[in-house]
Coordinates of N, CA, C and O in Angstrom, one line a residue:
V1 N -21.9 9.1 -8.3 CA -22.2 7.8 -8.0 C -22.6 7.7 -6.6 O -21.9 8.2 -5.7
E2 N -23.7 7.0 -6.3 CA -24.1 6.8 -4.9 C -23.6 5.4 -4.4 O -23.8 4.4 -5.1
C3 N -22.9 5.4 -3.3 CA -22.4 4.2 -2.7 C -23.5 3.6 -1.8 O -24.1 4.3 -1.0
A4 N -23.7 2.3 -1.9 CA -24.7 1.6 -1.0 C -24.2 0.2 -0.8 O -23.6 -0.4 -1.6
G5 N -24.4 -0.3 0.4 CA -24.0 -1.6 0.8 C -22.5 -1.7 1.2 O -21.8 -0.8 1.1
G6 N -22.1 -2.9 1.7 CA -20.7 -3.1 2.0 C -20.4 -2.5 3.4 O -21.2 -1.8 4.0
G7 N -19.4 -3.4 3.9 CA -19.0 -2.9 5.2 C -19.0 -1.3 5.1 O -19.9 -0.7 4.5
G8 N -12.2 21.8 -5.5 CA -11.9 23.1 -5.9 C -11.4 23.8 -4.7 O -11.7 24.6 -4.2
G9 N -10.7 23.8 -4.1 CA -10.3 24.6 -2.9 C -10.0 26.0 -3.3 O -9.9 26.4 -4.4
G10 N -9.7 26.8 -2.3 CA -9.3 28.1 -2.4 C -8.1 28.5 -1.6 O -7.5 27.6 -0.9
S11 N -7.7 29.7 -1.6 CA -6.5 30.1 -0.9 C -6.7 29.8 0.6 O -7.8 30.0 1.1
G12 N -5.7 29.2 1.2 CA -5.8 28.9 2.6 C -6.2 27.5 2.9 O -6.2 27.0 4.0
G13 N -6.6 26.8 1.9 CA -6.7 25.3 2.0 C -8.0 24.6 2.2 O -8.0 23.5 2.5
G14 N -9.1 25.2 2.0 CA -10.3 24.4 2.1 C -11.6 25.1 1.6 O -11.6 26.2 1.3
V15 N -12.6 24.2 1.4 CA -13.8 24.7 0.9 C -14.9 24.0 1.6 O -14.8 22.8 1.9
G16 N -16.0 24.6 1.9 CA -17.1 23.9 2.5 C -18.2 23.6 1.5 O -18.4 24.4 0.6
K17 N -18.9 22.5 1.7 CA -20.0 22.2 0.8 C -21.1 21.8 1.8 O -21.0 21.3 2.8
S18 N -22.3 22.2 1.3 CA -23.5 21.9 2.2 C -24.5 21.1 1.4 O -24.6 21.1 0.2
E19 N -25.3 20.3 2.2 CA -26.4 19.5 1.6 C -27.5 19.5 2.6 O -27.3 19.2 3.8
R20 N -28.7 19.8 2.1 CA -29.9 19.8 3.0 C -30.4 18.3 3.1 O -30.5 17.6 2.1
V21 N -30.6 17.9 4.3 CA -31.1 16.5 4.6 C -32.5 16.6 5.2 O -33.0 17.7 5.5
S22 N -33.1 15.5 5.5 CA -34.5 15.5 6.0 C -34.5 16.3 7.3 O -33.6 16.3 8.1
G23 N -35.6 16.9 7.6 CA -35.8 17.6 8.8 C -35.3 19.0 8.8 O -35.2 19.7 9.8
G24 N -34.8 19.5 7.6 CA -34.3 20.8 7.5 C -32.9 21.1 8.0 O -32.4 22.2 8.0
V25 N -32.2 20.0 8.4 CA -30.8 20.1 8.8 C -29.9 20.2 7.6 O -30.1 19.5 6.6
I26 N -29.0 21.2 7.7 CA -28.0 21.3 6.6 C -26.7 20.7 7.1 O -26.2 21.0 8.2
K27 N -26.2 19.7 6.3 CA -24.9 19.1 6.6 C -23.8 20.0 5.9 O -24.0 20.3 4.7
L28 N -22.7 20.3 6.6 CA -21.6 21.0 6.0 C -20.4 20.1 6.0 O -20.1 19.5 7.0
S29 N -19.8 20.1 4.8 CA -18.6 19.3 4.6 C -17.4 20.1 4.3 O -17.5 20.9 3.3
Y30 N -16.3 19.9 5.0 CA -15.1 20.7 4.8 C -14.1 19.8 4.0 O -13.9 18.7 4.2
E31 N -13.5 20.5 2.9 CA -12.6 19.8 2.1 C -11.2 20.5 2.3 O -11.1 21.6 1.8
F32 N -10.3 19.8 2.9 CA -9.0 20.5 3.1 C -8.2 20.4 1.9 O -8.3 19.5 1.0
K33 N -7.3 21.4 1.7 CA -6.3 21.4 0.6 C -5.0 21.9 1.2 O -4.9 23.0 1.7
P34 N -4.0 21.1 1.1 CA -2.7 21.4 1.7 C -2.0 22.6 1.1 O -1.2 23.3 1.8
T35 N -2.2 22.9 -0.2 CA -1.5 23.9 -0.9 C -2.2 24.2 -2.2 O -3.0 23.4 -2.7
D36 N -2.0 25.4 -2.7 CA -2.5 25.7 -4.1 C -1.6 26.8 -4.7 O -0.7 27.2 -4.1
A37 N -2.0 27.1 -5.9 CA -1.1 28.1 -6.6 C -1.0 29.4 -6.0 O 0.0 30.1 -6.1
S38 N -2.0 29.9 -5.3 CA -2.0 31.2 -4.7 C -1.5 31.2 -3.2 O -1.3 32.3 -2.7
S39 N -1.4 30.1 -2.6 CA -1.0 30.0 -1.2 C -0.2 28.7 -0.9 O -0.6 27.7 -1.3
R40 N 0.9 28.9 -0.3 CA 1.7 27.7 0.1 C 1.5 27.3 1.6 O 2.3 26.6 2.2
F41 N 0.4 27.8 2.1 CA 0.1 27.6 3.6 C -1.3 27.2 3.7 O -2.2 27.7 3.0
A42 N -1.6 26.3 4.6 CA -3.0 25.9 4.9 C -3.1 25.7 6.4 O -2.2 25.1 7.1
V43 N -4.2 26.2 6.9 CA -4.5 26.1 8.4 C -4.8 24.6 8.7 O -4.5 24.1 9.7
V44 N -5.5 23.9 7.7 CA -5.8 22.5 7.9 C -5.2 21.8 6.7 O -5.7 21.6 5.7
P45 N -3.9 21.3 6.9 CA -3.1 20.7 5.9 C -3.2 19.2 5.7 O -2.5 18.7 4.8
S46 N -4.0 18.5 6.5 CA -3.9 17.1 6.4 C -5.3 16.5 6.9 O -6.1 17.2 7.5
T47 N -5.4 15.2 6.6 CA -6.6 14.5 7.1 C -6.6 14.5 8.7 O -7.7 14.7 9.3
G48 N -5.5 14.3 9.3 CA -5.4 14.3 10.7 C -5.9 15.6 11.3 O -6.7 15.7 12.3
A49 N -5.4 16.7 10.7 CA -5.8 18.1 11.2 C -7.3 18.3 10.9 O -8.0 18.9 11.7
A50 N -7.8 17.8 9.8 CA -9.2 17.9 9.4 C -10.1 17.2 10.4 O -11.2 17.6 10.8
V51 N -9.7 15.9 10.8 CA -10.4 15.1 11.7 C -10.5 15.9 13.1 O -11.5 15.9 13.8
L52 N -9.4 16.4 13.5 CA -9.3 17.2 14.7 C -10.3 18.4 14.7 O -11.0 18.7 15.7
L53 N -10.4 19.1 13.5 CA -11.3 20.2 13.3 C -12.7 19.7 13.5 O -13.5 20.3 14.2
V54 N -13.1 18.6 12.9 CA -14.4 18.0 13.1 C -14.7 17.7 14.5 O -15.8 18.0 15.0
K55 N -13.8 17.2 15.2 CA -14.0 16.9 16.6 C -14.1 18.2 17.5 O -15.0 18.2 18.4
D56 N -13.3 19.2 17.1 CA -13.5 20.5 17.9 C -14.8 21.1 17.6 O -15.4 21.7 18.5
V57 N -15.3 21.1 16.4 CA -16.6 21.7 16.1 C -17.7 20.9 16.8 O -18.7 21.5 17.2
N58 N -17.5 19.6 16.9 CA -18.4 18.8 17.7 C -19.9 18.9 17.3 O -20.8 19.1 18.2
R59 N -20.1 18.7 16.0 CA -21.5 18.7 15.5 C -21.7 17.4 14.7 O -21.7 17.4 13.5
P60 N -21.7 16.3 15.4 CA -21.8 15.0 14.7 C -23.0 15.0 13.7 O -24.1 15.6 14.0
D61 N -22.8 14.4 12.6 CA -23.9 14.3 11.6 C -24.2 15.6 10.9 O -25.1 15.6 10.1
V62 N -23.6 16.7 11.3 CA -23.8 18.0 10.7 C -22.6 18.5 10.1 O -22.6 19.1 9.0
F63 N -21.4 18.4 10.7 CA -20.2 18.9 10.2 C -19.2 17.7 10.0 O -18.9 17.0 10.9
G64 N -18.7 17.5 8.7 CA -17.8 16.5 8.4 C -16.8 16.8 7.3 O -16.6 18.0 7.1
L65 N -16.3 15.8 6.7 CA -15.2 16.0 5.7 C -15.6 15.5 4.3 O -16.2 14.4 4.2
T66 N -15.1 16.2 3.3 CA -15.1 15.7 1.9 C -13.6 15.5 1.6 O -12.8 16.5 1.8
L67 N -13.2 14.3 1.3 CA -11.8 14.1 1.0 C -11.6 14.1 -0.5 O -12.4 13.5 -1.3
D68 N -10.5 14.7 -1.0 CA -10.2 14.8 -2.4 C -8.9 14.1 -2.6 O -7.8 14.4 -2.0
V69 N -8.9 13.1 -3.5 CA -7.7 12.3 -3.8 C -6.5 13.2 -4.2 O -5.4 12.9 -3.7
G70 N -6.7 14.1 -5.0 CA -5.6 15.0 -5.4 C -5.0 15.8 -4.2 O -3.8 15.9 -4.1
H71 N -5.9 16.2 -3.3 CA -5.4 16.9 -2.1 C -4.7 16.0 -1.2 O -3.7 16.4 -0.6
L72 N -5.2 14.8 -1.0 CA -4.5 13.8 -0.2 C -3.1 13.5 -0.7 O -2.2 13.4 0.1
M73 N -3.0 13.3 -2.0 CA -1.7 13.0 -2.6 C -0.8 14.2 -2.4 O 0.4 14.0 -2.1
A74 N -1.3 15.4 -2.6 CA -0.5 16.6 -2.4 C 0.0 16.7 -1.0 O 1.1 17.3 -0.8
A75 N -0.7 16.2 -0.1 CA -0.4 16.2 1.4 C 0.6 15.1 1.7 O 1.0 15.0 2.8
G76 N 0.9 14.2 0.7 CA 1.8 13.1 1.0 C 1.1 12.0 1.7 O 1.7 11.1 2.4
E77 N -0.2 11.9 1.6 CA -1.0 10.9 2.3 C -1.3 9.7 1.4 O -1.3 9.8 0.2
N78 N -1.7 8.6 2.1 CA -2.2 7.4 1.4 C -3.7 7.6 1.4 O -4.3 7.6 2.5
P79 N -4.4 7.8 0.3 CA -5.8 8.1 0.3 C -6.7 7.0 1.0 O -7.6 7.4 1.7
A80 N -6.3 5.8 0.9 CA -7.1 4.7 1.6 C -7.0 4.9 3.1 O -7.9 4.7 3.8
Q81 N -5.8 5.2 3.6 CA -5.6 5.3 5.0 C -6.3 6.6 5.5 O -6.9 6.5 6.6
S82 N -6.3 7.6 4.7 CA -7.1 8.8 5.1 C -8.6 8.6 5.2 O -9.2 9.0 6.1
A83 N -9.1 7.8 4.2 CA -10.5 7.4 4.2 C -10.8 6.6 5.4 O -11.9 6.9 6.1
A84 N -10.0 5.7 5.8 CA -10.3 4.8 6.9 C -10.2 5.7 8.2 O -11.1 5.5 9.1
A85 N -9.3 6.6 8.3 CA -9.2 7.5 9.5 C -10.5 8.4 9.6 O -11.0 8.5 10.7
A86 N -10.9 9.0 8.5 CA -12.1 9.8 8.5 C -13.3 9.0 8.8 O -14.2 9.5 9.6
A87 N -13.4 7.8 8.3 CA -14.6 7.0 8.5 C -14.6 6.6 10.0 O -15.7 6.5 10.6
A88 N -13.5 6.2 10.5 CA -13.4 5.8 11.9 C -13.8 6.9 12.9 O -14.3 6.6 14.0
A89 N -13.6 8.1 12.5 CA -14.0 9.3 13.3 C -15.5 9.7 13.0 O -15.9 10.8 13.5
D90 N -16.2 8.9 12.2 CA -17.6 9.3 11.7 C -17.6 10.7 11.1 O -18.6 11.4 11.3
A91 N -16.6 11.0 10.4 CA -16.5 12.3 9.8 C -16.5 12.3 8.3 O -16.4 13.4 7.6
L92 N -16.7 11.2 7.6 CA -16.7 11.1 6.2 C -18.0 11.4 5.5 O -19.0 10.7 5.7
F93 N -18.1 12.5 4.9 CA -19.3 13.0 4.2 C -19.2 12.9 2.7 O -20.3 12.8 2.1
G94 N -18.1 12.9 2.1 CA -18.0 12.8 0.6 C -16.6 12.6 0.1 O -15.6 12.7 0.9
F95 N -16.5 12.3 -1.2 CA -15.2 12.0 -1.8 C -15.1 12.7 -3.2 O -16.1 12.8 -3.9
H96 N -14.0 13.3 -3.5 CA -13.6 13.7 -4.8 C -12.6 12.8 -5.4 O -11.5 12.7 -4.8
L97 N -12.9 12.0 -6.4 CA -12.0 11.0 -6.9 C -11.4 11.5 -8.2 O -12.1 12.1 -9.1
G98 N -10.2 11.2 -8.4 CA -9.4 11.5 -9.6 C -8.0 10.8 -9.4 O -7.9 9.9 -8.6
D99 N -7.0 11.2 -10.2 CA -5.7 10.7 -10.0 C -4.7 11.8 -10.4 O -5.0 12.8 -11.0
V100 N -3.5 11.5 -9.9 CA -2.4 12.5 -10.1 C -1.1 11.8 -10.4 O -0.9 10.6 -10.0
H101 N -0.1 12.5 -11.0 CA 1.2 11.9 -11.2 C 2.1 12.2 -10.0 O 3.0 11.4 -9.7
S102 N 1.9 13.3 -9.3 CA 2.9 13.7 -8.3 C 2.2 14.3 -7.1 O 1.0 14.5 -7.1
R103 N 3.0 14.7 -6.1 CA 2.5 15.3 -4.9 C 3.2 16.7 -4.7 O 3.4 17.1 -3.6
L104 N 3.5 17.3 -5.8 CA 4.3 18.5 -5.7 C 3.5 19.8 -5.6 O 3.9 20.9 -6.1
G105 N 2.3 19.7 -5.1 CA 1.4 20.9 -4.9 C 0.6 21.2 -6.2 O -0.1 22.1 -6.2
A106 N 0.7 20.3 -7.2 CA 0.0 20.5 -8.4 C -1.1 19.4 -8.5 O -0.9 18.3 -8.0
E107 N -2.2 19.8 -9.0 CA -3.3 18.8 -9.2 C -3.4 18.5 -10.7 O -3.6 19.3 -11.5
D108 N -3.2 17.2 -11.0 CA -3.2 16.8 -12.4 C -4.7 16.6 -12.9 O -5.0 16.8 -14.0
G109 N -5.6 16.1 -12.0 CA -7.0 15.9 -12.3 C -7.2 14.9 -13.4 O -8.0 15.1 -14.3
L110 N -6.5 13.8 -13.3 CA -6.6 12.7 -14.3 C -7.7 11.7 -13.9 O -8.2 11.7 -12.8
A111 N -8.1 10.9 -14.9 CA -9.2 10.0 -14.8 C -8.8 9.0 -13.6 O -7.7 8.7 -13.3
F112 N -9.9 8.7 -12.8 CA -9.7 7.8 -11.6 C -9.1 6.5 -11.9 O -9.5 5.8 -12.8
G113 N -8.0 6.2 -11.2 CA -7.3 5.0 -11.3 C -6.3 4.9 -12.5 O -5.8 3.9 -12.8
S114 N -6.2 6.0 -13.3 CA -5.4 6.0 -14.5 C -3.9 5.9 -14.2 O -3.1 5.4 -15.1
V115 N -3.4 6.4 -13.1 CA -2.0 6.3 -12.7 C -1.7 5.3 -11.6 O -0.9 4.5 -11.7
H116 N -2.5 5.4 -10.6 CA -2.3 4.6 -9.4 C -3.5 3.6 -9.3 O -4.4 3.8 -8.4
G117 N -3.6 2.6 -10.2 CA -4.7 1.7 -10.2 C -4.8 0.9 -8.9 O -5.9 0.7 -8.4
A118 N -3.7 0.4 -8.4 CA -3.8 -0.4 -7.1 C -4.2 0.5 -6.0 O -5.0 0.1 -5.1
G119 N -3.7 1.7 -5.9 CA -4.1 2.7 -4.9 C -5.6 3.0 -5.0 O -6.2 3.2 -3.9
A120 N -6.1 3.1 -6.2 CA -7.5 3.5 -6.4 C -8.4 2.3 -5.9 O -9.4 2.5 -5.2
L121 N -7.9 1.1 -6.2 CA -8.7 -0.1 -5.7 C -8.6 -0.2 -4.2 O -9.6 -0.4 -3.5
E122 N -7.5 0.1 -3.6 CA -7.4 0.1 -2.1 C -8.3 1.2 -1.5 O -9.0 0.9 -0.5
L123 N -8.4 2.3 -2.1 CA -9.2 3.4 -1.6 C -10.7 2.9 -1.7 O -11.4 3.1 -0.7
V124 N -11.1 2.4 -2.8 CA -12.5 2.0 -3.0 C -12.8 0.8 -2.0 O -13.9 0.8 -1.4
Y125 N -11.8 -0.1 -1.8 CA -12.0 -1.1 -0.8 C -12.3 -0.5 0.6 O -13.3 -1.0 1.3
W126 N -11.5 0.5 1.0 CA -11.8 1.0 2.3 C -13.0 1.9 2.4 O -13.7 2.0 3.5
I127 N -13.4 2.5 1.3 CA -14.7 3.3 1.3 C -15.8 2.3 1.6 O -16.7 2.5 2.4
R128 N -15.7 1.2 0.8 CA -16.8 0.1 1.0 C -16.7 -0.5 2.3 O -17.7 -0.7 3.0
A129 N -15.5 -0.9 2.8 CA -15.4 -1.6 4.1 C -15.8 -0.7 5.3 O -16.3 -1.3 6.3
S130 N -15.7 0.6 5.1 CA -16.1 1.5 6.2 C -17.6 1.5 6.3 O -18.1 2.1 7.3
G131 N -18.4 1.0 5.4 CA -19.8 1.1 5.4 C -20.3 2.4 4.9 O -21.5 2.8 5.0
Y132 N -19.5 3.2 4.2 CA -19.8 4.5 3.7 C -21.1 4.4 2.8 O -21.1 3.5 1.9
R133 N -22.0 5.2 3.0 CA -23.2 5.3 2.2 C -23.4 6.8 1.9 O -23.9 7.6 2.7
G134 N -23.0 7.2 0.7 CA -23.1 8.5 0.3 C -22.7 8.7 -1.1 O -22.7 7.7 -1.9
H135 N -22.2 9.8 -1.5 CA -21.9 10.1 -2.9 C -20.4 10.2 -3.0 O -19.6 10.6 -2.1
V136 N -19.9 9.9 -4.2 CA -18.5 10.2 -4.6 C -18.7 11.1 -5.9 O -19.6 10.9 -6.7
Y137 N -17.7 12.0 -6.0 CA -17.7 12.9 -7.1 C -16.4 12.8 -7.8 O -15.4 12.5 -7.2
F138 N -16.4 13.0 -9.1 CA -15.2 12.9 -9.9 C -14.6 14.3 -10.1 O -15.3 15.1 -10.7
D139 N -13.4 14.5 -9.6 CA -12.8 15.8 -9.7 C -11.6 15.7 -10.7 O -10.5 15.5 -10.3
T140 N -11.9 15.7 -12.0 CA -10.9 15.5 -13.0 C -11.0 16.7 -14.0 O -12.0 17.4 -14.0
F141 N -9.9 16.9 -14.7 CA -9.8 18.1 -15.5 C -9.4 17.6 -17.0 O -8.3 17.7 -17.4
P142 N -10.4 17.1 -17.7 CA -10.1 16.7 -19.1 C -9.7 17.8 -20.0 O -10.5 18.8 -20.1
E143 N -8.5 17.8 -20.5 CA -8.1 18.9 -21.3 C -8.1 18.5 -22.8 O -8.7 19.1 -23.6
G144 N -7.4 17.4 -23.1 CA -7.4 16.9 -24.5 C -8.5 15.8 -24.7 O -8.7 15.3 -25.8
E145 N -9.1 15.4 -23.6 CA -10.1 14.3 -23.7 C -11.5 14.8 -23.8 O -11.8 15.9 -23.3
D146 N -12.4 14.0 -24.3 CA -13.8 14.3 -24.3 C -14.3 14.2 -22.9 O -14.2 13.2 -22.3
P147 N -14.8 15.3 -22.3 CA -15.2 15.3 -20.9 C -16.3 14.3 -20.6 O -16.4 13.7 -19.5
V148 N -17.3 14.1 -21.5 CA -18.4 13.2 -21.3 C -17.8 11.8 -21.2 O -18.1 11.0 -20.4
R149 N -16.9 11.5 -22.2 CA -16.3 10.1 -22.3 C -15.5 9.9 -21.0 O -15.5 8.8 -20.4
E150 N -14.7 10.9 -20.5 CA -14.0 10.7 -19.3 C -14.9 10.5 -18.1 O -14.6 9.6 -17.2
A151 N -16.0 11.2 -18.0 CA -16.9 11.0 -16.9 C -17.5 9.6 -16.9 O -17.6 9.0 -15.9
E152 N -17.9 9.2 -18.1 CA -18.4 7.8 -18.2 C -17.4 6.8 -17.8 O -17.7 5.8 -17.1
Y153 N -16.1 7.0 -18.2 CA -15.0 6.1 -17.8 C -14.9 6.1 -16.3 O -14.7 5.0 -15.6
N154 N -14.9 7.3 -15.6 CA -14.7 7.3 -14.2 C -15.8 6.6 -13.5 O -15.5 5.8 -12.5
V155 N -17.0 6.7 -13.9 CA -18.2 5.9 -13.3 C -17.9 4.4 -13.5 O -18.1 3.7 -12.5
R156 N -17.6 4.0 -14.7 CA -17.3 2.6 -14.9 C -16.2 2.1 -14.1 O -16.3 1.0 -13.5
A157 N -15.1 2.8 -14.0 CA -13.9 2.4 -13.2 C -14.3 2.3 -11.7 O -13.9 1.3 -11.1
F158 N -15.0 3.2 -11.2 CA -15.4 3.2 -9.8 C -16.3 2.0 -9.5 O -16.1 1.2 -8.6
K159 N -17.3 1.8 -10.4 CA -18.2 0.6 -10.2 C -17.5 -0.7 -10.3 O -17.8 -1.6 -9.5
R160 N -16.5 -0.8 -11.2 CA -15.7 -2.0 -11.4 C -14.9 -2.3 -10.1 O -14.9 -3.4 -9.6
M161 N -14.3 -1.2 -9.5 CA -13.5 -1.3 -8.3 C -14.4 -1.7 -7.1 O -14.0 -2.4 -6.2
W162 N -15.6 -1.1 -7.1 CA -16.6 -1.5 -6.0 C -16.9 -2.9 -6.0 O -16.9 -3.6 -5.0
R163 N -17.2 -3.5 -7.2 CA -17.5 -4.9 -7.3 C -16.2 -5.7 -7.0 O -16.3 -6.8 -6.3
S164 N -15.1 -5.3 -7.4 CA -13.8 -6.0 -7.1 C -13.6 -6.0 -5.6 O -13.1 -7.0 -5.0
S165 N -13.9 -4.9 -4.9 CA -13.7 -4.8 -3.5 C -14.6 -5.8 -2.8 O -14.2 -6.4 -1.8
A166 N -15.8 -6.0 -3.3 CA -16.8 -6.9 -2.7 C -16.2 -8.3 -2.8 O -16.3 -9.2 -1.9
R167 N -15.6 -8.6 -4.0 CA -15.0 -10.0 -4.2 C -13.8 -10.2 -3.3 O -13.6 -11.3 -2.7
L168 N -13.0 -9.1 -3.1 CA -11.8 -9.2 -2.2 C -12.3 -9.5 -0.8 O -11.7 -10.3 0.0
E169 N -13.3 -8.8 -0.3 CA -13.8 -9.0 1.0 C -14.3 -10.4 1.2 O -14.0 -11.1 2.2
A170 N -15.0 -10.9 0.2 CA -15.6 -12.3 0.3 C -14.4 -13.3 0.3 O -14.6 -14.4 0.9
A171 N -13.3 -13.0 -0.3 CA -12.2 -13.9 -0.3 C -11.3 -13.8 0.9 O -10.4 -14.6 1.1
G172 N -11.7 -12.9 1.9 CA -11.0 -12.9 3.1 C -10.0 -11.7 3.3 O -9.1 -11.8 4.1
M173 N -10.1 -10.7 2.5 CA -9.1 -9.6 2.5 C -9.1 -8.9 3.9 O -8.0 -8.6 4.4
G174 N -10.2 -8.8 4.5 CA -10.3 -8.2 5.9 C -9.4 -8.9 6.9 O -8.7 -8.3 7.6
A175 N -9.5 -10.2 6.9 CA -8.7 -11.1 7.8 C -7.2 -10.9 7.4 O -6.4 -10.8 8.3
A176 N -6.9 -10.9 6.1 CA -5.5 -10.8 5.7 C -4.9 -9.5 6.2 O -3.8 -9.4 6.7
L177 N -5.7 -8.4 6.0 CA -5.2 -7.1 6.5 C -5.1 -7.0 8.0 O -4.1 -6.4 8.5
A178 N -6.0 -7.6 8.7 CA -6.0 -7.6 10.2 C -4.7 -8.3 10.7 O -4.2 -7.9 11.7
Q179 N -4.3 -9.3 9.9 CA -3.1 -10.0 10.3 C -1.8 -9.4 9.7 O -0.7 -10.0 9.8
H180 N -1.9 -8.3 9.0 CA -0.8 -7.7 8.3 C -0.1 -8.6 7.4 O 1.1 -8.7 7.3
H181 N -0.9 -9.4 6.7 CA -0.4 -10.4 5.8 C -0.3 -9.8 4.3 O -1.2 -9.9 3.5
A182 N 0.8 -9.1 4.1 CA 1.0 -8.4 2.8 C 0.9 -9.3 1.6 O 0.2 -9.0 0.6
M183 N 1.6 -10.4 1.7 CA 1.7 -11.3 0.5 C 0.3 -11.9 0.3 O -0.1 -12.1 -0.9
G184 N -0.4 -12.3 1.4 CA -1.7 -12.8 1.2 C -2.7 -11.8 0.5 O -3.5 -12.2 -0.4
S185 N -2.6 -10.6 0.9 CA -3.5 -9.6 0.3 C -3.1 -9.3 -1.2 O -3.9 -9.2 -2.1
L186 N -1.8 -9.3 -1.5 CA -1.3 -9.2 -2.8 C -1.8 -10.3 -3.7 O -2.2 -10.1 -4.9
E187 N -1.7 -11.5 -3.2 CA -2.1 -12.7 -3.9 C -3.6 -12.7 -4.2 O -4.0 -13.2 -5.2
M188 N -4.4 -12.2 -3.2 CA -5.8 -12.1 -3.5 C -6.1 -11.2 -4.6 O -6.9 -11.4 -5.5
Q189 N -5.4 -10.0 -4.6 CA -5.5 -9.1 -5.7 C -5.1 -9.7 -7.1 O -5.7 -9.5 -8.1
E190 N -4.0 -10.4 -7.0 CA -3.5 -11.1 -8.2 C -4.5 -12.1 -8.8 O -4.8 -12.2 -9.9
G191 N -5.1 -12.9 -7.9 CA -6.2 -13.8 -8.2 C -7.4 -13.1 -8.9 O -8.0 -13.6 -9.8
L192 N -7.7 -12.0 -8.3 CA -8.9 -11.2 -8.8 C -8.5 -10.7 -10.2 O -9.4 -10.8 -11.1
A193 N -7.3 -10.2 -10.4 CA -6.9 -9.6 -11.7 C -6.9 -10.7 -12.8 O -7.2 -10.5 -13.9
S194 N -6.5 -11.9 -12.4 CA -6.4 -13.0 -13.4 C -7.8 -13.5 -13.8 O -7.9 -14.1 -14.8
K195 N -8.8 -13.2 -13.0 CA -10.2 -13.6 -13.4 C -10.9 -12.6 -14.2 O -12.0 -12.9 -14.6
Q196 N -10.3 -11.4 -14.3 CA -11.0 -10.3 -15.1 C -10.7 -10.4 -16.5 O -9.8 -10.8 -17.0

């Protein structure tokens, strides 16, 4: 899904992805992973550490981050907060979206928003509010489900949340969040849900 408009790891914890852009420049995106089955140690175990790595490499628009919801949850992070931090550092190159039950070092790879619906909407809100223009990828592991059907569901869920995020922004969500008005933001979400 390509976003427009709006404001697999390995041992040791990360994987790089590259994409050729105009002018022959190759963009490299690092995806941190705090733990996996073969290693309980990661050199880059969190979004904060990954943002510091991007700053140390100091290749703006060439080296950045791909954030994976499963990895963020395994690191004990709030995916929306991680997205906002990476975007604020101009380090956000991509997303792997899915859902998980726990953060015990295991990746469930469930359909996007199937467990943490409110958290998924919050993440999409911050992706949109950051002005992110790029791709999101669905990193799910359908075992008993039809993989095509799950992929179609993931795309529909993301697009629905993108539209909902636009409606929340239009209703004043940004101002409510800036004022730390928790009940106001919850009531806006409640109003949105009642209209769907």
